[in-house]
PDB file of C-alpha atoms in Angstrom:
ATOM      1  CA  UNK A1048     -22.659  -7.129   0.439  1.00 64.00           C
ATOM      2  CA  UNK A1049     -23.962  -4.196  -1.740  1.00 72.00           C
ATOM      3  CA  UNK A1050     -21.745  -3.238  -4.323  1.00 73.00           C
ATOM      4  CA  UNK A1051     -21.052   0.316  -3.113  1.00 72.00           C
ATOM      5  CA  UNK A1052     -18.726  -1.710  -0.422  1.00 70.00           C
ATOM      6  CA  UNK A1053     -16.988  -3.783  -3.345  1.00 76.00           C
ATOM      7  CA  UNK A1054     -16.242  -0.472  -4.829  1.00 79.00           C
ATOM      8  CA  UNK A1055     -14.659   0.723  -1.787  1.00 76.00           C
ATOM      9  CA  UNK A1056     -12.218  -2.816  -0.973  1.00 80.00           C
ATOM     10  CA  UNK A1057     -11.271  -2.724  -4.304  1.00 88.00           C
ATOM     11  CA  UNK A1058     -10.322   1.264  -5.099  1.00 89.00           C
ATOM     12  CA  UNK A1059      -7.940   0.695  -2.070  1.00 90.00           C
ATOM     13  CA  UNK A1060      -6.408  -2.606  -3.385  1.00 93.00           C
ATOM     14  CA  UNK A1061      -6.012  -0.359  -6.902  1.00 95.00           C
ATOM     15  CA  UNK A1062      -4.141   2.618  -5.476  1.00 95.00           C
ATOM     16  CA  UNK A1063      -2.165   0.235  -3.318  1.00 96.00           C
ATOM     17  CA  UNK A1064      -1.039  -1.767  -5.848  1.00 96.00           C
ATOM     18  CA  UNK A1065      -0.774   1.330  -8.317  1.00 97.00           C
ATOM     19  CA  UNK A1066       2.174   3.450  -5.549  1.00 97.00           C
ATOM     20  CA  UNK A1067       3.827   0.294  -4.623  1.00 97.00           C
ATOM     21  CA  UNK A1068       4.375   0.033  -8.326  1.00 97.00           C
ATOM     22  CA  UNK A1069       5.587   3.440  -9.351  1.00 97.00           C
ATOM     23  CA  UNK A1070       7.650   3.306  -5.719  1.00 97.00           C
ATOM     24  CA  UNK A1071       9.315  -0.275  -6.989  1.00 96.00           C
ATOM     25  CA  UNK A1072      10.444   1.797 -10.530  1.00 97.00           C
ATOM     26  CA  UNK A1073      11.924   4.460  -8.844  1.00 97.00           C
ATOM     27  CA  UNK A1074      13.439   1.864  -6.021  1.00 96.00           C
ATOM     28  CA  UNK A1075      15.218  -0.040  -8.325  1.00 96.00           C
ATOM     29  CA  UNK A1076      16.540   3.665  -9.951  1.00 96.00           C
ATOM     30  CA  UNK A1077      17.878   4.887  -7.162  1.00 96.00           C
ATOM     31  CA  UNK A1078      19.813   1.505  -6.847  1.00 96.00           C
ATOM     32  CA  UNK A1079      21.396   1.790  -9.927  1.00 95.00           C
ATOM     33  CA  UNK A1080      22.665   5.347  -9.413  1.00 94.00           C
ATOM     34  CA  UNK A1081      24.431   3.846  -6.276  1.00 92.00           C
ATOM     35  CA  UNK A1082      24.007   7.390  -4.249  1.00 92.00           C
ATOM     36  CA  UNK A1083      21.902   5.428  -1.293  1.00 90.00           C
ATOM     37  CA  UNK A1084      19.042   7.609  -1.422  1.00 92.00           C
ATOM     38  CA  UNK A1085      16.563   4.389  -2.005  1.00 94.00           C
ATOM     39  CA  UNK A1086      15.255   4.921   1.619  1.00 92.00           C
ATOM     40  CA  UNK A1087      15.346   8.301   1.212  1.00 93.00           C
ATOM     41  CA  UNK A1088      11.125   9.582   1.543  1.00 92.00           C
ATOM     42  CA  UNK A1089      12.315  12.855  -0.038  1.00 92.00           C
ATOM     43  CA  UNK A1090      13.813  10.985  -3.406  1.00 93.00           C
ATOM     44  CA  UNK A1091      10.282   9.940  -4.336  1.00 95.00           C
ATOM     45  CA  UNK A1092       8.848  13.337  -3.050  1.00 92.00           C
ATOM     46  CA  UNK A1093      11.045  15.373  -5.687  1.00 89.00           C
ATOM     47  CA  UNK A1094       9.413  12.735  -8.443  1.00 93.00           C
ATOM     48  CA  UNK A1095       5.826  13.002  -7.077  1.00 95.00           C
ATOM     49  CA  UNK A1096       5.892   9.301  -6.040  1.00 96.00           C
ATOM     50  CA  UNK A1097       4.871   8.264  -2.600  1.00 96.00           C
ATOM     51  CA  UNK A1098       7.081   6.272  -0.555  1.00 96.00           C
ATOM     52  CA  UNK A1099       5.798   2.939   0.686  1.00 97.00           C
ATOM     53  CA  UNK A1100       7.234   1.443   3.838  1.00 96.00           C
ATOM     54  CA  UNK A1101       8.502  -2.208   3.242  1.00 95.00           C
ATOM     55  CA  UNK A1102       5.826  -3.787   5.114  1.00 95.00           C
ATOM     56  CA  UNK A1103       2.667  -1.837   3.017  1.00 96.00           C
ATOM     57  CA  UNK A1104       4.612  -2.917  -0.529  1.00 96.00           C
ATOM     58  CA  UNK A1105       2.798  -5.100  -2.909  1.00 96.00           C
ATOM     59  CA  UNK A1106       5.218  -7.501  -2.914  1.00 94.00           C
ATOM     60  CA  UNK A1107       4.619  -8.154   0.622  1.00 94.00           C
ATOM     61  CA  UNK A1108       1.164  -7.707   0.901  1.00 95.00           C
ATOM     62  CA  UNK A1109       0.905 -10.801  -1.494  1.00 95.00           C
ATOM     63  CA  UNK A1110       2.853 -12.661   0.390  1.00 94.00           C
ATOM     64  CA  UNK A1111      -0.109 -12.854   3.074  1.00 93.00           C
ATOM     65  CA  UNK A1112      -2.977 -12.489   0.531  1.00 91.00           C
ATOM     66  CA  UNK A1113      -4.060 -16.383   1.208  1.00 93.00           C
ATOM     67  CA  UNK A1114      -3.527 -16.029   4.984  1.00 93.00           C
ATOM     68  CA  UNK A1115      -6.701 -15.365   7.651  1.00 92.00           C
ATOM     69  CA  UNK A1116      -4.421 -11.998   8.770  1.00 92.00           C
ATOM     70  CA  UNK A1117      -5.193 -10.070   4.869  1.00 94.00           C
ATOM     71  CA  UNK A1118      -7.359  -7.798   6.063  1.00 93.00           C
ATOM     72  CA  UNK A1119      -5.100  -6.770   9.312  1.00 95.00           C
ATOM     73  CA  UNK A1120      -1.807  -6.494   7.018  1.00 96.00           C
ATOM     74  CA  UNK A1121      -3.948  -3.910   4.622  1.00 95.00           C
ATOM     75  CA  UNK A1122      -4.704  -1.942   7.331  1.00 95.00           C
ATOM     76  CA  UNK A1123      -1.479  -1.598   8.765  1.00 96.00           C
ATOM     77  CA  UNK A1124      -0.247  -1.047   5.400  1.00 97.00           C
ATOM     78  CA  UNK A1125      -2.348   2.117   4.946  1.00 96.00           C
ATOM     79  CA  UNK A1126      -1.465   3.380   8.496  1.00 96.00           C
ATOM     80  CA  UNK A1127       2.550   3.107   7.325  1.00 96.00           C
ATOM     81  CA  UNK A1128       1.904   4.701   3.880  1.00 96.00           C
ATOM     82  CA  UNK A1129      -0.304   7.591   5.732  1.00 96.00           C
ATOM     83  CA  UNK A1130       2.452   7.530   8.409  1.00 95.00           C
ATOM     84  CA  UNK A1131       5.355   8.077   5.764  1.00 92.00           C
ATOM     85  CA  UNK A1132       3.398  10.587   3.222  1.00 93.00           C
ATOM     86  CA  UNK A1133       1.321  13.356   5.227  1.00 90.00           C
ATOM     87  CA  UNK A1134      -0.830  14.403   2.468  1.00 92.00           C
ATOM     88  CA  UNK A1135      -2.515  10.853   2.740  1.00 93.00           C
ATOM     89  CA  UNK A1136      -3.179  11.499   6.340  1.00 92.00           C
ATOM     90  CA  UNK A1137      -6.873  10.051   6.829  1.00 91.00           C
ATOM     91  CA  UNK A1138      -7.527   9.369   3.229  1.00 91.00           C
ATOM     92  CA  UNK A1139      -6.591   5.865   2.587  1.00 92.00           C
ATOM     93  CA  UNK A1140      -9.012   3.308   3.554  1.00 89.00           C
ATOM     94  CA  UNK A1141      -8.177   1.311   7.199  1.00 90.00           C
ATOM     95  CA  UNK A1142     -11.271  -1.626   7.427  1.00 86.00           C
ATOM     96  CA  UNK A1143      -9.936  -4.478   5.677  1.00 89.00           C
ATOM     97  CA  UNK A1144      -9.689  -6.403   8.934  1.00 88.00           C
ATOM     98  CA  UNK A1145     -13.463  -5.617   9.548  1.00 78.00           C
ATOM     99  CA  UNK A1146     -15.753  -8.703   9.706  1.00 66.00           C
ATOM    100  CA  UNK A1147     -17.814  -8.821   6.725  1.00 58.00           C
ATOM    101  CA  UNK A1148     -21.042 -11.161   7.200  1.00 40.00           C
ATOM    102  CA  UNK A1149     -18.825 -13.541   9.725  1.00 44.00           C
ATOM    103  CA  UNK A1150     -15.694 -13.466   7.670  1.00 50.00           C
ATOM    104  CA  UNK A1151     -12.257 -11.975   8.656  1.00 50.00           C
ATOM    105  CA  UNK A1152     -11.454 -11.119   4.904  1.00 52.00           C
ATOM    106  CA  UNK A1153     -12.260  -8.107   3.375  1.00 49.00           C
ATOM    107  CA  UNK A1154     -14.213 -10.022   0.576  1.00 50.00           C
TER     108      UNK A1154
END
């Protein structure tokens, strides 16, 4: 695989890993202030912080990262982030689930 597609996998992985974290901070905020606004899309909007779905956050995304399904559950994960946060639309990558020299991983 040439390493122009490495960069690609991996840049995805990075920003995924990078919102689900800031979105995790600001989850575990809006806890604490006890309001209910933790599912609230617009409470991370007003902070600059995308909202993740719960089934595109890191957390569960790792849960599966030793399964055969990885590269299915990343790109559903990217269709629910682009689905929740419109500025995303068509941006994030969606071919983890694309055989790669006969494998069903994206690696």
């Amino acid at each position: 695989m040439p390493a122009a597609d490495y960069r690609k996998i991996f840049t995805g992985l990075i920003f995924l890993k990078y919102i689900s974290t800031a979105f995790e901070k600001k989850y575990k905020e809006l806890v604490e202030e006890g309001d209910g606004f933790e599912d609230d899309p617009d409470a991370y909007e007003a902070d600059n912080i995308f909202f993740v779905p719960p089934e595109a956050r890191w957390s569960e995304i790792a849960k599966a990262a030793h399964t055969p399904e990885i590269g299915t559950i990343l790109d559903k994960a990217m269709i629910a982030i682009e689905a929740d946060n419109k500025s995303l639309k068509g941006v994030l990558p969606k071919n983890y689930a694309k055989p790669r020299t006969g494998q069903t991983r994206p690696w």
